[in-house]
mmCIF file of C-alpha atoms in Angstrom:
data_model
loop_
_atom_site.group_PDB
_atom_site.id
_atom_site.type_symbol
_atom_site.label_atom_id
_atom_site.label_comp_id
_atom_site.label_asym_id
_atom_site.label_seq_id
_atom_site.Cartn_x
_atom_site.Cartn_y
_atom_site.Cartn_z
ATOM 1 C CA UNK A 1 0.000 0.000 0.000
ATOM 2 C CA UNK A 2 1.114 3.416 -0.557
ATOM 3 C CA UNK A 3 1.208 6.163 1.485
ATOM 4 C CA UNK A 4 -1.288 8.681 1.986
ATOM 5 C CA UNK A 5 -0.957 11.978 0.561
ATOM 6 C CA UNK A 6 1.056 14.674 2.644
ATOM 7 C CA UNK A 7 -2.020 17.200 4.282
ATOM 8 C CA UNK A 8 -2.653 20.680 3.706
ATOM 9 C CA UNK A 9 0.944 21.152 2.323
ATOM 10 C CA UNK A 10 -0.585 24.235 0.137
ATOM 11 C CA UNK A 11 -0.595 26.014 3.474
ATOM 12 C CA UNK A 12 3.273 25.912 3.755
ATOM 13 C CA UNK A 13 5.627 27.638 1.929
ATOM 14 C CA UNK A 14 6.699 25.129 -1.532
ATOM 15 C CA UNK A 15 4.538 23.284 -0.420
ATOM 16 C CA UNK A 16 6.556 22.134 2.407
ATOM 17 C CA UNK A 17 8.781 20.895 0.043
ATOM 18 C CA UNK A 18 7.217 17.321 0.220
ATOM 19 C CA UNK A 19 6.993 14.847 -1.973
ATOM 20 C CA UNK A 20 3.380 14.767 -3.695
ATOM 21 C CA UNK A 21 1.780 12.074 -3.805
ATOM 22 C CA UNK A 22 0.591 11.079 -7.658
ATOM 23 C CA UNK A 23 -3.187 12.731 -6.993
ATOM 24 C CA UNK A 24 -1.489 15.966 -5.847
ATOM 25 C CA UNK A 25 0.527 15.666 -8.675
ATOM 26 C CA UNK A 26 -2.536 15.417 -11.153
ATOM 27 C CA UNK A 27 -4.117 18.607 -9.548
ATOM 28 C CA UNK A 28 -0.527 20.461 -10.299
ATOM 29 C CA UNK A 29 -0.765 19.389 -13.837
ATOM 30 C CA UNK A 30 -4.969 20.609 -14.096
ATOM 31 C CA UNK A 31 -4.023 23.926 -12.318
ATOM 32 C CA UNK A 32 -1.175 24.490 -14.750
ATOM 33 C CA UNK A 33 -3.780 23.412 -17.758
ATOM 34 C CA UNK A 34 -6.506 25.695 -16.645
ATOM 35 C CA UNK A 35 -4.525 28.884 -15.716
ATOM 36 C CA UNK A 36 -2.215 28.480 -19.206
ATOM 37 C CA UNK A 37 -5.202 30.382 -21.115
ATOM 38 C CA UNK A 38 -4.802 33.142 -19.014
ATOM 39 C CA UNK A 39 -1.517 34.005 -20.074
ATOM 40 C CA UNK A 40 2.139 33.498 -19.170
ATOM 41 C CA UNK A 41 2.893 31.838 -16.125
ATOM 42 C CA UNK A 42 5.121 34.800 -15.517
ATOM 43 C CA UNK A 43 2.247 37.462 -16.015
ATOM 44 C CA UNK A 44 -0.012 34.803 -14.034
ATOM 45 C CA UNK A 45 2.244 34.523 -11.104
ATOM 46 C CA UNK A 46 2.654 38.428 -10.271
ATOM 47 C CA UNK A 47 -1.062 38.568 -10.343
ATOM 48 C CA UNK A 48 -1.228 35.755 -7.603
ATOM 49 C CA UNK A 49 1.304 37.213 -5.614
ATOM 50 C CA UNK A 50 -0.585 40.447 -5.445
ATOM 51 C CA UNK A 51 -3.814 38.362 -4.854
ATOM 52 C CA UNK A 52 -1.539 36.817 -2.017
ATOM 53 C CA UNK A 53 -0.835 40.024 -0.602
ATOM 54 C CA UNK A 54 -4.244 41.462 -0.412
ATOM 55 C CA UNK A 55 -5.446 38.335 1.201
ATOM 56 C CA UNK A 56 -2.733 38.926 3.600
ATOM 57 C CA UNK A 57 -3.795 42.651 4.235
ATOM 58 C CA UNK A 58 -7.168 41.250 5.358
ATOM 59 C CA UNK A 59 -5.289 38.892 7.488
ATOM 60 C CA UNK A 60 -6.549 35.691 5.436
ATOM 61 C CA UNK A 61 -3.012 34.078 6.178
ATOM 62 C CA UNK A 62 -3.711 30.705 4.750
ATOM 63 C CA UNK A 63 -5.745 32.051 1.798
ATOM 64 C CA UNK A 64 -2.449 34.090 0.959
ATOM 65 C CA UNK A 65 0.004 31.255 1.443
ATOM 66 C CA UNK A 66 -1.999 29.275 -1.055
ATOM 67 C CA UNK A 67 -1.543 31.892 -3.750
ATOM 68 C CA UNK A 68 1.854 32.177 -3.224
ATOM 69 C CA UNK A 69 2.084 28.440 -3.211
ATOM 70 C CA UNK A 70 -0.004 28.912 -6.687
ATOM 71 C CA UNK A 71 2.398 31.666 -8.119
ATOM 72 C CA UNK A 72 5.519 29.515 -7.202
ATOM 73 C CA UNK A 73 4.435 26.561 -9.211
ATOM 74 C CA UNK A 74 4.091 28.586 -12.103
ATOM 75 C CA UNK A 75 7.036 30.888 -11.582
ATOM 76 C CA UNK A 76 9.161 29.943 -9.192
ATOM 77 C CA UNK A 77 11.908 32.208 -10.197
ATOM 78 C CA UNK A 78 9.697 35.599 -9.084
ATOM 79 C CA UNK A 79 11.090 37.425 -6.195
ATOM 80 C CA UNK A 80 8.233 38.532 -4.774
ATOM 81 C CA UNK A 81 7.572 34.816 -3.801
ATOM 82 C CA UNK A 82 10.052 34.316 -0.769
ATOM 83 C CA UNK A 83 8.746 37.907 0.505
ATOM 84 C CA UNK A 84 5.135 36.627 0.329
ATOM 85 C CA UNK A 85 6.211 33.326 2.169
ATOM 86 C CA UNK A 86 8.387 35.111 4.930
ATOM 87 C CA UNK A 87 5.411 37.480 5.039
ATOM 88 C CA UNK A 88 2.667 34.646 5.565
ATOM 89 C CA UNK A 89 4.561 33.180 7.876
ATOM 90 C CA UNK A 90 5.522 35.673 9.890
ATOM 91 C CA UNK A 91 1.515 36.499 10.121
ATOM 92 C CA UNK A 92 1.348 32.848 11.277
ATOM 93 C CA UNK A 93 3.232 33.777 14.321
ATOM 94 C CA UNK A 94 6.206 31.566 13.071
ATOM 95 C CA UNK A 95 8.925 34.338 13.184
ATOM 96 C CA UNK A 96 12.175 31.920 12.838
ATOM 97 C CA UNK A 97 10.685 30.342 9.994
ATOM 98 C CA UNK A 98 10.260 33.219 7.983
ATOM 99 C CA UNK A 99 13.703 34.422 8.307
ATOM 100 C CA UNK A 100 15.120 32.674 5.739
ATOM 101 C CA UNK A 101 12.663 33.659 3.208
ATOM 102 C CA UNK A 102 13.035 37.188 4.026
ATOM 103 C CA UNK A 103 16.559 37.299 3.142
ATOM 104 C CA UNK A 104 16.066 35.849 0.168
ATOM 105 C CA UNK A 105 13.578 38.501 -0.444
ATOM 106 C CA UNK A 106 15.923 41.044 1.148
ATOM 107 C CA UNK A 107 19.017 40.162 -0.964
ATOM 108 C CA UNK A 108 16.329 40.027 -4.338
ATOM 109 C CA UNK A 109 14.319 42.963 -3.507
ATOM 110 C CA UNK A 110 17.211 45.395 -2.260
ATOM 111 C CA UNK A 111 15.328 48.432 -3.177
ATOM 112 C CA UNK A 112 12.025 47.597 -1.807
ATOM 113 C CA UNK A 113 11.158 49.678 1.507
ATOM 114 C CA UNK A 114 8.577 47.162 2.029
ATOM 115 C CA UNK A 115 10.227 44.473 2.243
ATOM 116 C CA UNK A 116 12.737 45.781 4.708
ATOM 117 C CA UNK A 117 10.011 46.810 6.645
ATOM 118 C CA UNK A 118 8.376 43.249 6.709
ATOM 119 C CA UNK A 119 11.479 41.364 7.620
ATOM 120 C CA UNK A 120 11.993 44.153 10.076
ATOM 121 C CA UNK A 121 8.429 42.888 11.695
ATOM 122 C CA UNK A 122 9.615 39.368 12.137
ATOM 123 C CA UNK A 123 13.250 40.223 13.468
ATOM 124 C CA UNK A 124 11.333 42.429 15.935
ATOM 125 C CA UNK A 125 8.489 40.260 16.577
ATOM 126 C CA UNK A 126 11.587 37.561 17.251
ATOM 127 C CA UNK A 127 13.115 39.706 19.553
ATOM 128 C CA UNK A 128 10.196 40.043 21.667
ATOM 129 C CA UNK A 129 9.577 36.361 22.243
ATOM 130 C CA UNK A 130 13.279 35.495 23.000
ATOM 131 C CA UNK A 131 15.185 39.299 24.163
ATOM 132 C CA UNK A 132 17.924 38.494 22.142
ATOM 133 C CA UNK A 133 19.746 41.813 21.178
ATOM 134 C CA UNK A 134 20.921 40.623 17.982
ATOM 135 C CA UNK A 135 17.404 40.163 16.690
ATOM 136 C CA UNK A 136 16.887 43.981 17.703
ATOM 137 C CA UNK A 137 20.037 45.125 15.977
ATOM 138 C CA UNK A 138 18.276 43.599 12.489
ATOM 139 C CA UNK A 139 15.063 45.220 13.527
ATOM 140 C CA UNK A 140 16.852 48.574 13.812
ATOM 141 C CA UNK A 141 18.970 48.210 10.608
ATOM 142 C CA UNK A 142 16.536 46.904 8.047
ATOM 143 C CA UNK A 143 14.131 49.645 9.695
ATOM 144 C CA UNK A 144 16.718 52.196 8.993
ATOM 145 C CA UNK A 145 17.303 50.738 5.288
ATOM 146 C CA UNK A 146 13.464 51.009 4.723
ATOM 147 C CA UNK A 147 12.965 53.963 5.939
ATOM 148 C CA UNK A 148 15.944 55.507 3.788
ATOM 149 C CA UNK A 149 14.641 53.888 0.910
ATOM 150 C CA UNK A 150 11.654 55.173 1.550
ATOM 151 C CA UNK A 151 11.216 58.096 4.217
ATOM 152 C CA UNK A 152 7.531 57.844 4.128
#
């Protein structure tokens, strides 16, 4: 018998980087099918991601991580990806785990304000739960770069 398929792995980020199971698989290749006549996966995937982010903005964390999950099997090249994932989960109260997404999305997305201000959240958010000063120092320097990137 095989295995049973890996649960709600749309919720984490590449799809918690599991292996599918041949169903999940199927439903990869029908989404891929069905969203080709909208256009380019590229053009497809930046709409997703901003889908993402409004879905985030109303606080619909799992909603959002699903669209990122969406625009990363189309495009998993776009940027904006790894700052949607370190976003969600830093929404999901799961501060270490988004770290490494935002400095991908940090060292991608250089000249984004935002995204220095997100990744600022989580360091700061970090430093709260464990009062180490190192997570502070990051708080205090990607708040700096965002807001010199960006004074308003």
């Amino acid at each position: 018998a095989r295995p049973p398929c890996p649960k709600k792995i749309n919720l984490l980020p590449m799809f918690g980087r599991v292996k599918k199971c041949p169903e999940q698989l199927e439903a990869d290749k029908q989404f891929l099918i069905h969203e080709q006549q909208f256009g380019s996966r590229p053009e497809i995937a930046k709409k997703l991601v901003k889908l993402g982010r409004q879905y985030l903005s109303k606080n619909q964390v799992d909603v959002a991580m699903h669209r990122f999950n969406q625009a990363w099997l189309l495009d998993s090249l776009n940027e904006q990806i790894t700052w949607g994932f370190g976003s969600a989960l830093g929404a999901q109260g799961k501060e270490r785990e988004s770290l490494s997404f935002f400095k991908a999305a940090v060292a991608s997305n250089a000249g984004n304000a935002r995204v220095w201000y997100d990744a600022s959240v989580s360091y700061g958010n970090l430093f709260g739960k464990t009062r180490q000063t190192a997570y502070l120092d990051t708080t205090v320097s990607y708040l700096k770069k965002s807001i010199h990137l960006n004074p308003s």
